CSV table of C-alpha atoms in Angstrom, one decimal:
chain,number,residue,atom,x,y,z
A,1,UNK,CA,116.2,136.0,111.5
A,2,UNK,CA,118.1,134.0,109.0
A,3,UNK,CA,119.3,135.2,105.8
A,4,UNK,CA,119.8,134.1,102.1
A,5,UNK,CA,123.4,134.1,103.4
A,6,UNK,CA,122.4,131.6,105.9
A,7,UNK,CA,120.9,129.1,103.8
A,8,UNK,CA,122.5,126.1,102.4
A,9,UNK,CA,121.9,125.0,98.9
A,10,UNK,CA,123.1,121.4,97.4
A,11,UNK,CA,122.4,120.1,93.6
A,12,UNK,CA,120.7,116.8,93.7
A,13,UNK,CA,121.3,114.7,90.7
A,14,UNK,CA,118.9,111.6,90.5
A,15,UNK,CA,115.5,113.2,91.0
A,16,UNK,CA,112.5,112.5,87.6
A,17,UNK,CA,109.6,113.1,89.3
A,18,UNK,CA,108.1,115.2,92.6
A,19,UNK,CA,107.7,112.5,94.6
A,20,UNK,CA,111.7,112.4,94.4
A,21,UNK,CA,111.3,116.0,95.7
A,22,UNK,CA,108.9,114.9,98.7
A,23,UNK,CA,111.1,112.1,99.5
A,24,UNK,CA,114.2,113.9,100.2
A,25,UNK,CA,112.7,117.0,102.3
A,26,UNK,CA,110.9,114.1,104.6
A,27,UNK,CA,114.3,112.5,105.1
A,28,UNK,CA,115.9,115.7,105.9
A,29,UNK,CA,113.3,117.0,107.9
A,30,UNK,CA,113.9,114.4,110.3
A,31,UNK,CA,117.6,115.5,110.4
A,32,UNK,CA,118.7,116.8,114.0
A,33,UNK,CA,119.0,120.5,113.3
A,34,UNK,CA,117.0,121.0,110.4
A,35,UNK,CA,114.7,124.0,110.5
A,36,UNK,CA,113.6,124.1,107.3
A,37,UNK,CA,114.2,122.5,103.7
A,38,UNK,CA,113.1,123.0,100.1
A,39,UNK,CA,113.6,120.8,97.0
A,40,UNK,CA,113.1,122.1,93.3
A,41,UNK,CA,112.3,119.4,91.0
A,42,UNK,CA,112.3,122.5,88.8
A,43,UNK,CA,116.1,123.2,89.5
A,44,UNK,CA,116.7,120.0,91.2
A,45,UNK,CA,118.8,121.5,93.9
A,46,UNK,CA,118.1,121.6,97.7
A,47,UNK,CA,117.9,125.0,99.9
A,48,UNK,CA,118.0,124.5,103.7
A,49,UNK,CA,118.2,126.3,106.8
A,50,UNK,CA,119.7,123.9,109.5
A,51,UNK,CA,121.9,125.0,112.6
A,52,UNK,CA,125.2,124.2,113.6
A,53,UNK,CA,126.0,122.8,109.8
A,54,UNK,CA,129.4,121.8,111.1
A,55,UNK,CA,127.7,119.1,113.0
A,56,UNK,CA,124.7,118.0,111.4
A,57,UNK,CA,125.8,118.6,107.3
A,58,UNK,CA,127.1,115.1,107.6
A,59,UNK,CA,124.7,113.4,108.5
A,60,UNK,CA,122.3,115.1,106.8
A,61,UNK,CA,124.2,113.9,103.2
A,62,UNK,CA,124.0,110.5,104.3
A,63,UNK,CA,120.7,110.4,105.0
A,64,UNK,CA,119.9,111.9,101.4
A,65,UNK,CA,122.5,109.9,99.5
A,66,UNK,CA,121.4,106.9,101.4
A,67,UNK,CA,117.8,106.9,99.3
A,68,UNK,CA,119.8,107.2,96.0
A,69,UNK,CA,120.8,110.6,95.3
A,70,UNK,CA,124.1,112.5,94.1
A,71,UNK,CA,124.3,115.7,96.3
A,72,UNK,CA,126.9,118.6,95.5
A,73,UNK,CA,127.5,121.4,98.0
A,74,UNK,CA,126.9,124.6,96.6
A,75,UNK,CA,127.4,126.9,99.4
A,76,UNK,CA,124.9,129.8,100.2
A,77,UNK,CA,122.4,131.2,98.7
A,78,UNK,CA,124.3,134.9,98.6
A,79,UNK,CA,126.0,135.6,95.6
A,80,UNK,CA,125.0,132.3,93.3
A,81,UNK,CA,123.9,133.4,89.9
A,82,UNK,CA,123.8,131.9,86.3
A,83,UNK,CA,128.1,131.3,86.6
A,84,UNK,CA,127.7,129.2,89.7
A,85,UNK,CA,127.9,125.8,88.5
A,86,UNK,CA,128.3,122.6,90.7
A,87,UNK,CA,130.7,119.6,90.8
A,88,UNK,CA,128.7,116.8,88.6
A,89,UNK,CA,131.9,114.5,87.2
A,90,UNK,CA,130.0,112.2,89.3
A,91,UNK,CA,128.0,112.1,86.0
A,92,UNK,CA,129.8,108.8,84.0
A,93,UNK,CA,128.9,108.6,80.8
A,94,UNK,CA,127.3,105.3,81.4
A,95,UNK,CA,125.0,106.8,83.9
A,96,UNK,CA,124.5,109.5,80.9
A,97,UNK,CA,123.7,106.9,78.5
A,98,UNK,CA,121.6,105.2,81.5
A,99,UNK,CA,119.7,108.8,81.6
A,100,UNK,CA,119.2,109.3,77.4
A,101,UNK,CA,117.9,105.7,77.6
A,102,UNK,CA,114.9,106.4,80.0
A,103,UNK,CA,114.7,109.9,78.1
A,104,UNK,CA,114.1,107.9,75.0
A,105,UNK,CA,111.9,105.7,76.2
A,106,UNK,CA,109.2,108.1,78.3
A,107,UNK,CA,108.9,110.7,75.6
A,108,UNK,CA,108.8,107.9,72.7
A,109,UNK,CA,106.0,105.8,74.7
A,110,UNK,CA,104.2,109.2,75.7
A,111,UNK,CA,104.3,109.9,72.3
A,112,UNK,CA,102.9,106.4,70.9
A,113,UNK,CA,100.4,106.0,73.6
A,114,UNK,CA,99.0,109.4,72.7
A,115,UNK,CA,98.5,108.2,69.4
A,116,UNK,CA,97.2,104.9,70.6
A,117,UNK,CA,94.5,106.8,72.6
A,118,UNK,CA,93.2,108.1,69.4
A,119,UNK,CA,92.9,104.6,67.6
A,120,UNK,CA,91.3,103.5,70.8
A,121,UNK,CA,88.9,106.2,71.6
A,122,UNK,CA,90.4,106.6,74.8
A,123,UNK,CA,90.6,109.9,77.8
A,124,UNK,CA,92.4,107.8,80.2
A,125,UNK,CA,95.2,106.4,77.8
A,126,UNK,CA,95.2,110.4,76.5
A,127,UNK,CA,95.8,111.5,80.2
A,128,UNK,CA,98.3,108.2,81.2
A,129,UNK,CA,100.4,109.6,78.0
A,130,UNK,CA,101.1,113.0,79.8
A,131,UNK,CA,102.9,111.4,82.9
A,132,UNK,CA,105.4,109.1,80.5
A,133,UNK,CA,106.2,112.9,78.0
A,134,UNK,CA,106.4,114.7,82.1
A,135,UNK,CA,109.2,112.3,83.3
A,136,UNK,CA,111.1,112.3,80.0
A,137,UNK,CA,111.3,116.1,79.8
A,138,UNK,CA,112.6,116.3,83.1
A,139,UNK,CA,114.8,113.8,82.9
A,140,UNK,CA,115.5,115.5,79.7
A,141,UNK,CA,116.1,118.6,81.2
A,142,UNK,CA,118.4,116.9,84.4
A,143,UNK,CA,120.8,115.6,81.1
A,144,UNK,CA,121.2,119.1,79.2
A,145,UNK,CA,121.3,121.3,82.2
A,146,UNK,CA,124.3,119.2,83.8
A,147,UNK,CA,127.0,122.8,83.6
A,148,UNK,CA,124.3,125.1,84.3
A,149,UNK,CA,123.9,127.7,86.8
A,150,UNK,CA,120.6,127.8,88.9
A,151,UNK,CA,119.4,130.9,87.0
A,152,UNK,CA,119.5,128.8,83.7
A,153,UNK,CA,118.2,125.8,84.6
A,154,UNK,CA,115.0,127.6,86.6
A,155,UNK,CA,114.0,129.3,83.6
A,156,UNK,CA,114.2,126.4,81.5
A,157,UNK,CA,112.5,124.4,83.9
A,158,UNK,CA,110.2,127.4,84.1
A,159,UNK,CA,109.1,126.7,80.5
A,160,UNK,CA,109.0,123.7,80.7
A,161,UNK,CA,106.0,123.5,83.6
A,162,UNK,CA,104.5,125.8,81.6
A,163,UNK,CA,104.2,123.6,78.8
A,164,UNK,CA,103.4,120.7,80.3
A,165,UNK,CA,100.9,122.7,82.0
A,166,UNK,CA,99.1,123.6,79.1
A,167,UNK,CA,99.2,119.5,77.8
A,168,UNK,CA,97.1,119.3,81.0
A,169,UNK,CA,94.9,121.5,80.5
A,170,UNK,CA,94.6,120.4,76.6
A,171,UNK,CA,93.7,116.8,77.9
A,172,UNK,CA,91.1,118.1,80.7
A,173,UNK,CA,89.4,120.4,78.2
A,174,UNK,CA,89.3,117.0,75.4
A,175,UNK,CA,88.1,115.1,78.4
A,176,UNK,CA,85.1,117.7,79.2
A,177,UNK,CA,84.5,118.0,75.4
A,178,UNK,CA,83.7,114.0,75.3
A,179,UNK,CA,81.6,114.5,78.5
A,180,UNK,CA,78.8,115.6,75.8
A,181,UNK,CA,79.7,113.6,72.6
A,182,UNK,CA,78.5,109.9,73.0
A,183,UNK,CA,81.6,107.6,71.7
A,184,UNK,CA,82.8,104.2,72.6
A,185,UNK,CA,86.3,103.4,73.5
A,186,UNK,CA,88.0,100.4,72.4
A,187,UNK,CA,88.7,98.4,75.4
A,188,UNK,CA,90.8,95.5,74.3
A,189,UNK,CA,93.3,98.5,72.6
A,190,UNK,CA,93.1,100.7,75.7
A,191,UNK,CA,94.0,98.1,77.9
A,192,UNK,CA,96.7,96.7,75.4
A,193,UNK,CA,98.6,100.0,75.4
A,194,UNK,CA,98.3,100.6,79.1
A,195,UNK,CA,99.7,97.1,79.7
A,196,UNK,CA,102.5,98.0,77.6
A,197,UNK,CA,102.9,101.2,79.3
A,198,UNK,CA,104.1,99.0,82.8
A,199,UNK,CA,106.5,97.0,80.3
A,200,UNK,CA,107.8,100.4,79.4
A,201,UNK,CA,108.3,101.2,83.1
A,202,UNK,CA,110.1,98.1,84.0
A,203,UNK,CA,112.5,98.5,81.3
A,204,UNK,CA,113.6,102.1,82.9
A,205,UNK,CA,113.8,100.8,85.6
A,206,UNK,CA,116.2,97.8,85.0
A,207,UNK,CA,117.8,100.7,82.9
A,208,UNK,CA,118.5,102.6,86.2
A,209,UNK,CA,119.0,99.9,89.0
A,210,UNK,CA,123.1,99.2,88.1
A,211,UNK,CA,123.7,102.9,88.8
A,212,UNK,CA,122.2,102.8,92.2
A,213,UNK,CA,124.3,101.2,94.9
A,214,UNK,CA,122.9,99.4,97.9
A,215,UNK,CA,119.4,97.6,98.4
A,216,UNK,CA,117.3,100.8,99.3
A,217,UNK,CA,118.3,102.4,96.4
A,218,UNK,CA,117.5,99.8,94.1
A,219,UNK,CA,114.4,99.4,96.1
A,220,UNK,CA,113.2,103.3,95.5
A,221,UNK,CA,113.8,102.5,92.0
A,222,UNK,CA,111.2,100.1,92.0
A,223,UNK,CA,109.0,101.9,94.4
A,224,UNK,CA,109.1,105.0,91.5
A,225,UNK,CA,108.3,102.6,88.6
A,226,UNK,CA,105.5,101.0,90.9
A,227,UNK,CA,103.8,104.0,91.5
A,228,UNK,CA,104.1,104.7,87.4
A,229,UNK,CA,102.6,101.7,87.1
A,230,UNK,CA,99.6,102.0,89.2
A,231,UNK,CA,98.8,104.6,86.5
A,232,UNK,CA,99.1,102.3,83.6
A,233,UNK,CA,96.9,99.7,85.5
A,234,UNK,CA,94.4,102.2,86.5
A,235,UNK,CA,94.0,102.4,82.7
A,236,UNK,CA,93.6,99.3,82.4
A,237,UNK,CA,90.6,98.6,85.1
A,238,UNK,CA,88.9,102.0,83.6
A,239,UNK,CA,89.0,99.7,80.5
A,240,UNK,CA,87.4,96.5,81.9
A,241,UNK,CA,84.7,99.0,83.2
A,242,UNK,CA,84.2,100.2,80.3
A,243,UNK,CA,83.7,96.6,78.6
A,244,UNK,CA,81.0,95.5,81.7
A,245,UNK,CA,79.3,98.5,82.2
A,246,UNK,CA,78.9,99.6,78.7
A,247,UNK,CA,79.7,103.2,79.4
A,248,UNK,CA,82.2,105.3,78.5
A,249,UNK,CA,82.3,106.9,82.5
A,250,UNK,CA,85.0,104.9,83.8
A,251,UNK,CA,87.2,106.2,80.8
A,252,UNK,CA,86.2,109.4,81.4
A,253,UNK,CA,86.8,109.5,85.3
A,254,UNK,CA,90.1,108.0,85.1
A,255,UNK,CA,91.5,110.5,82.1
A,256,UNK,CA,90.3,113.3,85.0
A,257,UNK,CA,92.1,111.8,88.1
A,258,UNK,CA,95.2,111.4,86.0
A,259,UNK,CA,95.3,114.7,84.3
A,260,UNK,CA,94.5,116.5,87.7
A,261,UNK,CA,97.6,114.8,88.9
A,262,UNK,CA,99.8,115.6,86.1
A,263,UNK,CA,98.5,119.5,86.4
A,264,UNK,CA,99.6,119.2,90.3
A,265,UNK,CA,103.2,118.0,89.3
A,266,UNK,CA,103.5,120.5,86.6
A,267,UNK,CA,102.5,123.2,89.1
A,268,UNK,CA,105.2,122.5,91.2
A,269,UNK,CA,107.6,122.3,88.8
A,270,UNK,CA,106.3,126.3,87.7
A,271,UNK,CA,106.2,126.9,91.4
A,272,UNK,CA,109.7,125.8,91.9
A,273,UNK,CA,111.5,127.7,89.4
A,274,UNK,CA,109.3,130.9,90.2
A,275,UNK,CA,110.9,130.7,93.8
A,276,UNK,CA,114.2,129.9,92.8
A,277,UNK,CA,114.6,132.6,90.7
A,278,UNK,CA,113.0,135.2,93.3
A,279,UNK,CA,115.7,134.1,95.8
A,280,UNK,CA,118.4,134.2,93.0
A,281,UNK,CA,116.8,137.9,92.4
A,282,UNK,CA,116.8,138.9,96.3
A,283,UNK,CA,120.7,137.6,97.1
């Protein structure tokens, strides 16, 4: 039976979102030798249980730095606590100011577009707001956790799913309160801010693409701003619907889908850090 002693952990610098998270276990998984693998967005560091590391570590690494992503070896999981702190000089400051950039400009825009869905009457542009405030406060916490040990950086991240947990279920409980009070959203300024939402998107994007080398990784920055973007454009549709149907339903539907999501990613993040600090507690 293997131990905490037996398991690997690596910090993973490049992850914003959990799809990040579900990218890299897949493409470890299907590492010869592999038995198992984790990923905390929470922590953003990588736990696995693989044999023979001598032989397989390698390629493992490639495979995950291939898609993009920094990894730093921080040995096993015995004896790690809050002084174990990983190799990031990696970290340029041009890739910092790259990071403070996209920071800037998901919280800012989550912020605007949650005022925006006020002007406009708007559940769905509420809801779309939540996922631009989620990926800045991780990235957020990815740019003032660079030094931490895991122990820090799970409990901060630990607070953080909280919160964001309870801006989900602030938006789902608006959302069931318009359910029964009649109003009319604003469709021309609900799809206006979701169309500005993808502009927001793109920019981070084109923020991030010189600090990934090679043509896959610039392509899975695209592929994460595309799937951001379906999100925004959702929006937008529920608007259109709104305008022909002359009901506020589509509105309403889309603000649950999105907030439903959002609850799922801060879930795992809250998930995340509750494991890593039980394995930090039983080495």
């Amino acid at each position: 039976m293997r131990t905490n002693a037996d398991l690997i952990r690596y910090a993973v610098t490049g992850m914003d979102c959990s799809s990040c998270a579900a990218k890299i276990e897949g493409t470890a998984r299907k590492v010869e030798g592999v038995r198992d693998v984790s990923v905390s967005i929470a922590t953003q560091v990588m736990t696995l249980d693989i044999n023979d590391p001598a032989k397989n570590l390698r390629q493992l690494e490639a495979s995950v730095q291939s898609l993009g992503y920094q990894l730093d070896r921080l040995g096993t999981a015995q004896g790690e606590d809050d002084s174990q702190i990983p190799d990031l000089s990696h970290v340029n400051p041009a890739y910092k100011r790259a990071l403070w950039i996209v920071v800037l400009l998901n919280a800012g825009y989550g912020v605007v577009q949650i005022a925006g869905s006020f002007l406009a009457g708007s559940q769905a542009l509420q809801a779309d707001a939540l996922d631009f405030i989620g990926d800045g406060l991780i990235s957020f916490l990815g740019l003032i956790a660079i030094g931490w040990g895991l122990v820090a950086r799970a409990r901060a991240a630990l607070l953080q799913g909280i919160f964001l947990a309870l801006l989900g279920f602030g938006v789902i409980g608006s959302t069931v309160y318009r359910v029964f009070v009649e109003y009319e959203p604003q469709t021309l300024l609900m799809a206006g801010f979701a169309l500005a939402a993808c502009v927001v998107n793109i920019l981070a994007a084109v923020v991030l693409i010189p600090h990934r080398k090679g043509d896959a990784n610039v392509r899975a920055v695209w592929l994460f701003s595309r799937n951001d973007a379906i999100g925004n454009l959702a929006v937008v549709a529920a608007a259109g619907l709104v305008w022909w149907l002359d009901t506020a339903w589509p509105d309403l539907l889309v603000a649950f889908i999105v907030a439903a999501l959002f609850l799922q990613s801060a879930w795992s993040i809250i998930h995340d850090a509750r494991r890593e600090l039980a394995q930090v507690g039983r080495a």
